[in-house]
Coordinates of C-alpha atoms and ligand atoms in Angstrom, one line a residue:
X366 CA -52.0 70.5 -54.4
X367 CA -50.4 72.3 -51.4
X368 CA -52.5 71.9 -48.3
X369 CA -52.4 73.7 -45.0
X370 CA -50.1 71.7 -42.7
X371 CA -52.8 71.2 -40.1
X372 CA -55.0 69.6 -42.7
X373 CA -52.2 67.6 -44.3
X374 CA -51.1 66.3 -41.0
X375 CA -54.6 65.0 -40.3
X376 CA -54.2 62.6 -43.3
X377 CA -51.3 60.9 -41.5
X378 CA -53.6 59.8 -38.7
X379 CA -56.9 59.6 -40.5
X380 CA -58.2 56.5 -38.7
X381 CA -57.4 57.9 -35.2
X382 CA -60.2 59.4 -33.2
X383 CA -60.2 63.2 -33.2
X384 CA -63.3 63.8 -31.2
X385 CA -64.8 61.5 -28.7
X386 CA -68.1 62.0 -26.8
X387 CA -70.6 59.8 -25.0
X388 CA -72.9 59.9 -28.1
X389 CA -70.3 59.2 -30.8
X390 CA -66.8 59.5 -32.0
X391 CA -65.3 61.1 -35.1
X392 CA -62.0 60.2 -36.8
X393 CA -59.6 62.6 -38.5
X394 CA -60.9 61.2 -41.8
X395 CA -64.4 62.3 -40.7
X396 CA -63.0 65.8 -40.1
X397 CA -61.3 65.8 -43.5
X398 CA -64.5 64.7 -45.2
X399 CA -66.9 67.0 -43.4
X400 CA -64.6 70.0 -43.8
X401 CA -64.3 69.3 -47.5
X402 CA -68.1 69.1 -47.8
X403 CA -68.6 72.4 -45.9
X404 CA -65.9 74.1 -47.9
X405 CA -67.7 73.1 -51.1
X406 CA -71.0 74.4 -49.7
X407 CA -69.4 77.6 -48.7
X408 CA -67.8 78.2 -52.1
X409 CA -71.0 77.6 -53.9
X410 CA -70.1 79.0 -57.4
X411 CA -66.8 80.5 -56.4
X412 CA -63.3 79.1 -56.7
X413 CA -61.9 80.8 -53.6
X414 CA -63.6 82.8 -50.8
X415 CA -60.6 85.2 -51.0
X416 CA -60.5 85.9 -47.3
X417 CA -64.2 86.7 -46.9
X418 CA -65.1 86.8 -43.2
X419 CA -67.2 83.8 -42.2
X420 CA -68.7 84.0 -38.7
X421 CA -68.8 80.7 -36.8
X422 CA -71.6 80.1 -34.3
X423 CA -71.1 76.5 -33.3
X424 CA -70.3 75.0 -29.9
X425 CA -67.0 73.3 -29.2
X426 CA -66.7 69.9 -30.9
X427 CA -66.4 68.1 -34.2
X428 CA -68.8 70.4 -36.1
X429 CA -66.9 73.4 -34.9
X430 CA -63.6 72.2 -36.2
X431 CA -65.1 70.8 -39.4
X432 CA -66.5 74.3 -40.1
X433 CA -63.3 76.0 -39.1
X434 CA -61.3 73.8 -41.5
X435 CA -64.0 74.1 -44.1
X436 CA -63.8 77.9 -44.0
X437 CA -60.0 77.7 -44.3
X438 CA -60.0 75.2 -47.1
X439 CA -62.4 77.4 -49.0
X440 CA -60.1 80.4 -48.6
X441 CA -62.1 82.3 -46.0
X442 CA -61.3 83.9 -42.7
X443 CA -62.9 82.1 -39.8
X444 CA -64.4 84.4 -37.2
X445 CA -65.8 82.5 -34.2
X446 CA -68.3 84.5 -32.2
X447 CA -69.5 84.2 -28.6
X448 CA -72.5 81.8 -28.4
X449 CA -74.1 83.7 -25.6
X450 CA -73.6 87.2 -26.9
X451 CA -76.6 89.5 -27.2
X452 CA -78.0 90.3 -30.7
X453 CA -76.5 93.8 -30.4
X454 CA -73.0 92.4 -29.7
X455 CA -73.4 89.9 -32.7
X456 CA -74.5 92.8 -34.9
X457 CA -71.5 94.9 -33.9
X458 CA -69.0 92.0 -34.8
X459 CA -70.7 91.0 -38.0
X460 CA -70.9 94.6 -39.2
X461 CA -67.4 95.6 -38.1
X462 CA -65.9 92.7 -39.9
X463 CA -68.3 92.9 -42.9
X464 CA -69.0 89.2 -42.5
X465 CA -70.8 87.8 -45.5
X466 CA -71.6 84.3 -44.3
X467 CA -72.6 82.9 -40.9
X468 CA -72.1 79.2 -40.2
X469 CA -74.3 78.0 -37.3
X470 CA -75.9 74.9 -35.9
X471 CA -79.7 74.6 -36.4
X472 CA -80.4 75.7 -32.8
X473 CA -78.2 78.7 -33.0
X474 CA -79.2 79.5 -36.6
X475 CA -82.7 80.1 -35.3
X476 CA -81.4 82.7 -32.9
X477 CA -79.3 84.6 -35.4
X478 CA -81.4 84.3 -38.6
X479 CA -83.3 87.6 -38.1
X480 CA -80.0 89.4 -37.8
X481 CA -78.6 87.6 -40.9
X482 CA -81.7 88.6 -42.9
X483 CA -81.3 92.2 -41.7
X484 CA -77.6 92.3 -42.6
X485 CA -78.0 90.3 -45.9
X486 CA -75.6 87.7 -44.6
X487 CA -75.9 84.2 -45.9
X488 CA -76.7 81.7 -43.2
X489 CA -75.3 78.2 -43.6
X490 CA -76.7 75.6 -41.2
X491 CA -74.1 72.9 -40.5
X492 CA -76.7 70.2 -40.0
X493 CA -78.1 70.9 -43.5
X494 CA -74.8 71.2 -45.4
X495 CA -74.2 67.5 -45.9
X496 CA -75.3 67.1 -49.5
X497 CA -72.7 68.9 -51.6
X498 CA -70.1 66.7 -53.4
X499 CA -66.6 67.8 -52.4
X500 CA -65.0 69.8 -55.2
X501 CA -61.5 71.0 -56.1
X502 CA -60.4 73.4 -53.3
X503 CA -58.1 76.4 -53.7
X504 CA -54.5 76.4 -52.6
X505 CA -54.1 78.4 -49.4
X506 CA -50.6 79.9 -48.8
X507 CA -49.4 80.5 -45.2
X508 CA -49.3 84.3 -45.4
X509 CA -53.0 84.5 -46.0
X510 CA -55.3 85.7 -43.2
X511 CA -56.9 82.8 -41.4
X512 CA -58.8 84.0 -38.3
X513 CA -60.3 87.1 -36.7
X514 CA -60.9 87.1 -33.0
X515 CA -62.7 90.0 -31.3
X516 CA -61.0 91.2 -28.2
X517 CA -61.5 94.1 -25.9
X518 CA -58.6 96.5 -25.2
X519 CA -58.6 100.0 -24.1
X520 CA -61.1 100.9 -26.9
X521 CA -64.7 101.1 -26.0
X522 CA -65.7 98.4 -28.6
X523 CA -63.9 95.1 -29.2
X524 CA -61.6 95.0 -32.2
X525 CA -60.7 92.2 -34.5
X526 CA -57.3 90.5 -34.2
X527 CA -56.2 89.1 -37.6
X528 CA -53.9 86.1 -37.5
X529 CA -52.5 84.4 -40.6
X530 CA -52.1 80.6 -41.2
X531 CA -48.4 81.1 -40.6
X532 CA -49.0 82.8 -37.2
X533 CA -51.4 80.0 -36.1
X534 CA -48.9 77.4 -37.2
X535 CA -46.1 79.1 -35.2
X536 CA -48.3 79.4 -32.1
X537 CA -49.2 75.7 -32.3
X538 CA -45.6 74.4 -33.0
X539 CA -44.2 76.4 -30.1
X540 CA -46.7 74.8 -27.6
X541 CA -46.5 71.3 -29.1
X542 CA -42.8 71.3 -28.7
X543 CA -42.7 73.0 -25.2
X544 CA -45.3 70.8 -23.6
X545 CA -44.5 67.6 -25.6
X546 CA -47.8 67.0 -27.2
X547 CA -48.2 63.6 -28.8
X548 CA -50.8 61.4 -30.6
X549 CA -51.2 59.6 -27.2
X550 CA -52.7 62.7 -25.6
X551 CA -56.3 63.0 -24.6
X552 CA -57.8 66.4 -23.5
X553 CA -61.1 67.8 -22.4
X554 CA -62.3 71.0 -24.2
X555 CA -64.7 73.1 -22.2
X556 CA -63.5 76.6 -22.8
X557 CA -65.4 79.0 -25.1
X558 CA -64.3 78.6 -28.7
X559 CA -64.1 82.3 -29.6
X560 CA -60.8 82.8 -27.7
X561 CA -57.3 81.4 -28.3
X562 CA -57.1 79.4 -25.1
X563 CA -59.7 76.9 -26.4
X564 CA -59.0 77.3 -30.1
X565 CA -55.2 77.2 -30.2
X566 CA -53.9 75.8 -26.9
X567 CA -56.4 73.0 -26.7
X568 CA -58.1 72.2 -30.0
X569 CA -55.5 73.1 -32.6
X570 CA -52.5 71.7 -30.6
X571 CA -54.4 68.4 -30.1
X572 CA -55.4 68.1 -33.8
X573 CA -51.9 69.0 -35.0
X574 CA -50.6 66.1 -32.8
X575 CA -53.1 63.5 -33.7
X576 CA -54.5 63.5 -30.2
X577 CA -58.0 63.0 -29.0
X578 CA -60.5 65.7 -27.8
X579 CA -63.5 65.3 -25.6
X580 CA -65.6 68.4 -26.1
X581 CA -68.2 69.8 -23.7
X582 CA -70.6 72.6 -24.7
X583 CA -69.7 74.4 -21.5
X584 CA -67.7 73.8 -18.3
X585 CA -69.6 71.0 -16.7
X586 CA -67.9 70.4 -13.4
X587 CA -69.6 67.2 -12.4
X588 CA -69.1 65.5 -15.9
X589 CA -65.5 66.6 -16.0
X590 CA -64.7 65.3 -12.5
X591 CA -66.3 61.9 -13.5
X592 CA -64.1 61.7 -16.6
X593 CA -60.9 62.7 -14.9
X594 CA -61.6 60.1 -12.2
X595 CA -62.1 57.5 -15.0
X596 CA -58.6 58.3 -16.4
X597 CA -60.1 59.7 -19.6
X598 CA -57.4 62.3 -20.1
X599 CA -53.6 62.9 -20.1
X600 CA -53.8 66.7 -20.3
X601 CA -55.9 69.5 -18.7
X602 CA -55.9 73.2 -19.6
X603 CA -58.0 75.8 -17.8
X604 CA -58.3 79.3 -16.5
X605 CA -57.6 80.1 -12.8
X606 CA -61.3 80.4 -12.0
X607 CA -61.7 76.8 -13.0
X608 CA -59.0 75.7 -10.6
X609 CA -60.7 77.7 -7.8
X610 CA -63.9 75.8 -8.6
X611 CA -62.1 72.5 -8.7
X612 CA -60.6 73.1 -5.3
X613 CA -64.0 74.0 -3.9
X614 CA -65.4 70.8 -5.4
X615 CA -62.7 68.5 -4.1
X616 CA -62.9 70.1 -0.7
X617 CA -66.7 69.6 -0.6
X618 CA -66.5 65.9 -1.7
X619 CA -66.9 63.0 0.7
X620 CA -63.6 61.3 1.7
X621 CA -64.3 58.4 -0.7
X622 CA -65.2 60.6 -3.7
X623 CA -62.3 62.9 -2.9
X624 CA -59.8 60.0 -3.0
X625 CA -61.0 58.9 -6.5
X626 CA -61.1 62.5 -7.9
X627 CA -57.7 63.4 -6.5
X628 CA -56.0 60.3 -7.8
X629 CA -57.5 60.9 -11.3
X630 CA -56.0 64.4 -11.3
X631 CA -52.7 63.1 -9.9
X632 CA -52.3 60.7 -12.9
X633 CA -52.5 63.5 -15.6
X634 CA -49.2 64.1 -17.3
X635 CA -49.7 67.9 -17.3
X636 CA -52.1 70.6 -16.0
X637 CA -51.8 74.1 -17.4
X638 CA -53.3 77.4 -16.1
X639 CA -53.4 80.7 -18.0
X640 CA -55.5 83.6 -19.4
X641 CA -55.3 85.4 -16.0
X642 CA -53.1 85.5 -13.0
X643 CA -53.0 82.2 -11.0
X644 CA -52.7 83.2 -7.3
X645 CA -49.8 81.4 -5.7
X646 CA -52.2 80.3 -3.0
X647 CA -54.4 78.5 -5.6
X648 CA -51.3 76.9 -7.2
X649 CA -50.1 75.7 -3.8
X650 CA -53.5 74.5 -2.6
X651 CA -53.9 72.4 -5.8
X652 CA -50.5 70.8 -5.3
X653 CA -51.4 70.0 -1.7
X654 CA -54.6 68.4 -2.7
X655 CA -53.5 66.4 -5.8
X656 CA -49.7 66.5 -6.0
X657 CA -50.0 68.2 -9.4
X658 CA -47.7 71.2 -10.0
X659 CA -49.7 73.5 -12.3
X660 CA -47.8 74.9 -15.2
X661 CA -48.7 78.6 -15.5
X662 CA -48.1 80.3 -18.8
X663 CA -48.8 83.8 -20.2
X664 CA -50.3 84.7 -23.5
X665 CA -52.6 87.1 -25.4
X666 CA -54.9 86.9 -28.4
X667 CA -52.5 89.1 -30.4
X668 CA -49.4 86.9 -29.9
X669 CA -50.5 83.4 -28.9
X670 CA -48.6 82.1 -25.9
X671 CA -45.4 83.9 -25.1
X672 CA -44.0 82.9 -21.7
X673 CA -44.3 79.6 -19.9
X674 CA -43.1 77.7 -16.9
X675 CA -41.1 74.6 -18.0
X676 CA -42.5 71.2 -18.7
X677 CA -39.4 69.7 -17.1
X678 CA -38.0 71.8 -14.3
X679 CA -39.2 74.2 -11.7
X680 CA -42.8 75.5 -12.0
X681 CA -42.7 78.5 -9.7
X682 CA -46.0 79.6 -8.1
X683 CA -46.7 83.3 -8.9
X684 CA -44.4 83.3 -11.9
X685 CA -45.0 82.6 -15.6
X686 CA -41.5 81.4 -16.5
X687 CA -39.4 82.0 -19.6
X688 CA -40.1 82.8 -23.3
X689 CA -41.5 79.8 -25.3
X690 CA -39.7 78.4 -28.3
X691 CA -39.6 80.9 -31.2
X692 CA -40.8 83.8 -29.0
X693 CA -38.7 86.8 -28.1
X694 CA -39.6 88.8 -25.1
X695 CA -38.3 92.1 -23.7
X696 CA -39.4 94.5 -21.0
X697 CA -39.6 98.3 -21.7
X698 CA -39.3 100.7 -18.8
X699 CA -41.5 103.8 -18.5
X700 CA -38.5 105.8 -19.7
X701 CA -38.7 103.9 -23.1
X702 CA -35.4 102.1 -22.4
X703 CA -35.3 98.4 -22.7
X704 CA -34.8 96.8 -19.2
X705 CA -31.3 95.4 -19.2
X706 CA -31.7 92.7 -16.5
X707 CA -33.5 91.4 -13.4
X708 CA -35.6 93.1 -10.8
X709 CA -36.7 96.2 -12.8
X710 CA -40.3 96.2 -14.0
X711 CA -41.3 97.1 -17.6
X712 CA -44.0 96.5 -20.2
X713 CA -43.8 93.1 -21.8
X714 CA -43.1 93.4 -25.5
X715 CA -43.1 90.4 -27.8
X716 CA -41.7 89.6 -31.3
X717 CA -41.9 86.4 -33.3
X718 CA -43.7 84.4 -36.0
X719 CA -46.8 83.9 -33.9
X720 CA -47.5 87.7 -33.5
X721 CA -50.7 88.8 -35.3
X722 CA -50.9 90.7 -38.6
X723 CA -53.0 93.8 -37.6
X724 CA -56.3 94.8 -36.1
X725 CA -59.1 94.5 -38.6
X726 CA -59.8 97.8 -40.3
X727 CA -58.0 99.8 -37.6
X728 CA -54.9 101.2 -39.2
X729 CA -54.8 104.0 -36.6
X730 CA -54.3 101.6 -33.7
X731 CA -52.5 98.8 -35.5
X732 CA -49.3 100.9 -35.9
X733 CA -49.3 102.2 -32.4
X734 CA -49.6 98.7 -31.0
X735 CA -46.0 98.0 -32.1
X736 CA -42.7 99.5 -31.1
X737 CA -40.1 98.9 -33.7
X738 CA -41.6 95.5 -34.6
X739 CA -42.2 94.5 -31.0
X740 CA -45.9 94.1 -29.9
X741 CA -46.7 96.2 -26.8
X742 CA -48.8 93.9 -24.6
X743 CA -49.8 96.5 -22.0
X744 CA -48.9 94.0 -19.3
X745 CA -46.2 94.8 -16.7
X746 CA -43.7 92.2 -15.6
X747 CA -40.4 91.8 -13.9
X748 CA -37.7 89.2 -14.3
X749 CA -36.7 87.5 -11.1
X750 CA -34.2 84.7 -10.8
X751 CA -34.7 83.9 -14.5
X752 CA -38.5 83.8 -14.5
X753 CA -40.9 86.5 -15.5
X754 CA -43.6 87.5 -13.0
X755 CA -46.6 89.5 -14.1
X756 CA -47.2 92.5 -11.9
X757 CA -50.3 94.1 -13.5
X758 CA -51.6 96.1 -16.5
X759 CA -50.8 99.5 -17.8
X760 CA -54.5 100.3 -18.3
X761 CA -57.2 100.4 -15.5
X762 CA -59.8 100.0 -18.3
X763 CA -59.0 96.4 -19.0
X764 CA -60.7 93.9 -16.7
X765 CA -60.0 90.1 -16.6
X766 CA -62.9 88.2 -15.1
X767 CA -63.1 84.4 -15.3
X768 CA -60.3 84.6 -17.9
X769 CA -62.4 86.9 -20.2
X770 CA -60.8 90.2 -21.1
X771 CA -63.4 93.0 -20.7
X772 CA -63.3 96.6 -21.6
X773 CA -64.5 98.9 -18.8
X774 CA -65.3 101.5 -21.5
X775 CA -67.5 99.1 -23.4
X776 CA -69.5 98.3 -20.3
X777 CA -69.7 102.0 -19.4
X778 CA -71.1 102.8 -22.8
X779 CA -73.8 100.2 -22.4
X780 CA -74.7 101.4 -18.8
X781 CA -75.0 104.9 -20.1
X782 CA -78.0 103.7 -22.2
X783 CA -79.8 102.9 -19.0
X784 CA -82.5 105.5 -18.5
X785 CA -81.8 106.0 -14.7
X786 CA -78.0 106.4 -15.2
X787 CA -76.6 109.8 -15.7
X788 CA -72.9 109.1 -15.4
X789 CA -70.9 105.9 -14.6
X790 CA -67.5 104.4 -14.2
X791 CA -66.6 100.7 -14.3
X792 CA -63.5 99.0 -12.8
X793 CA -62.4 95.5 -11.9
X794 CA -62.2 94.7 -8.2
X795 CA -60.3 91.7 -6.8
X796 CA -62.4 88.6 -6.5
X797 CA -61.4 85.2 -5.1
X798 CA -63.2 83.2 -7.7
X799 CA -63.3 85.4 -10.8
X800 CA -59.9 87.1 -10.4
X801 CA -61.6 90.4 -10.9
X802 CA -65.3 91.2 -10.7
X803 CA -67.0 93.9 -12.7
X804 CA -67.9 96.8 -10.4
X805 CA -69.9 99.9 -11.5
X806 CA -70.2 103.3 -9.8
X807 CA -73.2 105.3 -11.0
X808 CA -74.6 108.8 -10.6
X809 CA -78.3 108.6 -11.2
X810 CA -80.7 110.9 -13.0
X811 CA -82.5 113.3 -10.8
X812 CA -84.9 111.5 -8.4
X813 CA -84.0 108.0 -9.8
X814 CA -83.3 104.9 -7.8
X815 CA -81.4 101.8 -8.9
X816 CA -80.3 98.5 -7.3
X817 CA -77.9 95.8 -8.5
X818 CA -80.6 93.2 -9.2
X819 CA -82.6 95.7 -11.4
X820 CA -79.5 96.8 -13.2
X821 CA -78.4 93.2 -13.9
X822 CA -81.8 92.3 -15.3
X823 CA -81.7 95.3 -17.6
X824 CA -78.1 94.4 -18.7
X825 CA -79.1 90.9 -19.9
X826 CA -80.5 92.5 -23.1
X827 CA -77.4 94.6 -23.7
X828 CA -74.3 92.7 -22.5
X829 CA -72.9 89.1 -22.5
X830 CA -73.5 87.6 -19.0
X831 CA -69.8 87.8 -18.0
X832 CA -69.7 91.6 -18.7
X833 CA -72.7 92.3 -16.4
X834 CA -71.6 94.2 -13.2
X835 CA -71.4 92.1 -10.0
X836 CA -71.2 95.2 -7.8
X837 CA -72.9 98.6 -7.9
X838 CA -72.4 101.7 -5.8
X839 CA -74.5 104.8 -6.3
X840 CA -72.6 108.1 -5.8
X841 CA -73.6 111.7 -5.8
X842 CA -70.6 112.4 -8.1
X843 CA -67.7 110.4 -9.5
X844 CA -64.2 111.1 -8.0
X845 CA -62.3 113.3 -10.5
X846 CA -58.8 114.8 -10.6
X847 CA -58.0 118.4 -11.2
X848 CA -58.4 117.9 -15.0
X849 CA -61.9 116.6 -14.4
X850 CA -61.0 113.0 -15.4
X851 CA -62.5 110.2 -13.3
X852 CA -59.9 108.7 -11.0
X853 CA -60.4 105.0 -11.0
X854 CA -57.7 104.4 -8.4
X855 CA -59.8 106.5 -5.9
X856 CA -62.9 104.7 -7.1
X857 CA -61.4 101.3 -6.2
X858 CA -61.1 102.3 -2.6
X859 CA -64.9 102.9 -2.5
X860 CA -65.8 99.2 -3.2
Ligands
MLC438 C1 -70.2 84.0 -14.9 N1 -70.7 84.4 -13.7 C2 -69.9 85.4 -13.3 C3 -68.9 85.5 -14.3 N2 -69.1 84.6 -15.2 N3 -69.9 86.1 -12.2 C4 -69.0 87.1 -12.0 N4 -68.0 87.3 -12.9 C5 -67.9 86.5 -14.0 N5 -66.9 86.7 -14.9 C6 -71.9 84.0 -13.0 C7 -73.0 83.6 -14.0 O1 -73.7 84.8 -14.3 C8 -73.8 82.7 -13.2 O2 -74.6 83.4 -12.2 C9 -72.7 81.9 -12.4 O3 -71.6 82.8 -12.4 C10 -72.3 80.6 -13.1 O4 -72.0 81.0 -14.4 P1 -71.4 79.9 -15.4 O5 -71.1 80.5 -16.7 O6 -72.3 78.7 -15.4 O7 -70.1 79.6 -14.7 P2 -69.1 78.6 -15.2 O8 -69.6 77.7 -16.2 O9 -68.5 78.0 -14.0 O10 -68.1 79.6 -16.0 C11 -66.9 79.9 -15.5 C12 -65.8 79.7 -16.5 C13 -66.1 80.7 -17.7 C14 -64.5 80.0 -15.9 C15 -65.9 78.3 -17.1 O11 -66.1 82.0 -17.2 C16 -65.1 80.5 -18.8 O12 -65.2 79.6 -19.6 N6 -64.0 81.3 -18.8 C17 -62.9 81.1 -19.8 C18 -62.7 82.3 -20.6 C19 -61.6 82.1 -21.6 O13 -61.5 81.1 -22.3 N7 -60.7 83.0 -21.7 C20 -59.5 82.9 -22.5 C21 -59.3 84.2 -23.3 S1 -57.9 84.0 -24.3 P3 -76.0 82.9 -11.9 O14 -76.5 84.0 -10.9 O15 -76.8 82.9 -13.2 O16 -75.9 81.6 -11.2 C22 -56.6 84.6 -23.4 C23 -55.2 84.5 -23.8 C24 -54.6 83.5 -22.9 O17 -56.9 85.1 -22.3 O18 -53.6 83.7 -22.3 O19 -55.2 82.4 -22.8
AMP439 P1 -56.8 88.2 -24.1 O1 -56.7 89.6 -24.6 O2 -58.2 87.8 -23.8 O3 -56.1 87.3 -25.0 O4 -56.1 88.2 -22.7 C1 -54.7 88.4 -22.6 C2 -54.4 88.9 -21.3 O5 -54.6 88.0 -20.3 C3 -52.9 89.3 -21.2 O6 -52.7 90.6 -21.8 C4 -52.8 89.3 -19.7 O7 -53.2 90.5 -19.1 C5 -53.7 88.2 -19.2 N1 -53.0 87.0 -18.9 C6 -52.9 85.9 -19.7 N2 -52.2 84.9 -19.0 C7 -51.8 85.4 -17.8 C8 -51.1 85.0 -16.7 N3 -50.6 83.7 -16.6 N4 -51.0 85.8 -15.6 C9 -51.5 87.1 -15.7 N5 -52.2 87.5 -16.7 C10 -52.4 86.7 -17.8

């Protein structure tokens, strides 16, 4: 029987601990057993799920990966969804992907079961799926679709990025080699598990390597500082917002606490930042506090990681480094010509085995996303003294806040449902903690009034918390150009 390499590799370190927590630990053998049981429960009478979409609503940890592997071993496509999304957001993702099964923990199953009933989706509760005897599982070839992650772009609604098992393997192998992962590594996992940073860079690379993961249901600053101080880890991967929060915590600590925390961080073999721009000032402050030189890298849901500062060698603040193993990168100038050398900006385009297959059910945008086989990222960069530096994005409608990619258009569409809002425009404005904060400009209905607190309260029913505007200005009219289009660059000057 041919097995997925990630699963086959687990057999070679089956007695090692894969997940460790205060309450209990799970070995790689536990993962193999539990994922086999879940695969059997998922299959029911079938021999192969044949790439059916299976939504995953499970917090980071052993049960998450057991379910992810279970879905893969049964021949399904795993589609992790945001734990804190609103029912409307869940409904959109489940309907768009025509998911037929939802795997959830008992607590989350309670929240999603009315929706599952309404959509006629089967709900499998992880805690109750322990009785099936593992049966013969299908052979899964690398070119089969493995995962769908929903990501916002310049479309008003998020779209599903399909990656194959071969894509995922290429993404993992590139990082394992570049950052020298080994079975001796130990890493905390506190990032959301519906995005590649947590799924690939942390969890999958660790499990490919036979390393150990300590999972947290959310970013728990105090607990993580305790564990770093106790030398629990060798590696640490986070978004820039987390480094800003860590700097604040270290600076606020008493001299004794600070010495313990700082020496814990100093002993890690590698600390990585990515998913959004790491300001050079944050990079430098962290080095001054801990002696650690953060390794900044650049990636995207559609391509995995593409560019990285080196594990050995200069880690340059403000730059993302060079292409990772197996990844080809080029810059395309506005004229359409490929940038021949240094100091001329262009759009980052990426080619390689880690690049996704297509957007789910969106043939009209999947084709346009590529230029002659190169994926167009929409990010602008320049090559300077051998290293790429990210300069910004082509679209003003994409916001990166706390490492989450948000669509301004999706937020605008939601705000337009508000009874007091007649017109609105959403942008990202610079923010020292979040990178960018969501800012809304609204023109109100005749005689209406609206303040930020009231708007935010209303939004809780309609948008995940990180999409809710942090700033609001009320205008008589939105700034428009001669064609009548809202000019977001002018809007930015008003906040
Ligand atoms: C939360 N808050 C925000 C916010 N998010 N305020 C402004 N902007 C945001 N984006 C508010 C909350 O509403 C709350 O307010 C308060 O901040 C604390 O919220 P929290 O959720 O408890 O904060 P925290 O746990 O500290 O979360 C911060 C975080 C989280 C950085 C841990 O945002 C996160 O996990 N981000 C990572 C996202 C990620 O993994 N992206 C990778 C995408 S893949 P109040 O008023 O209630 O106190 C990708 C590719 C690649 O990008 O290259 O990796
Ligand atoms: P996502 O679509 O959520 O996977 O986010 C990918 C986007 O995050 C990229 O297109 C970039 O805009 C941004 N990004 C990731 N890493 C970096 C980085 N190191 N510096 C700047 N932007 C980054």
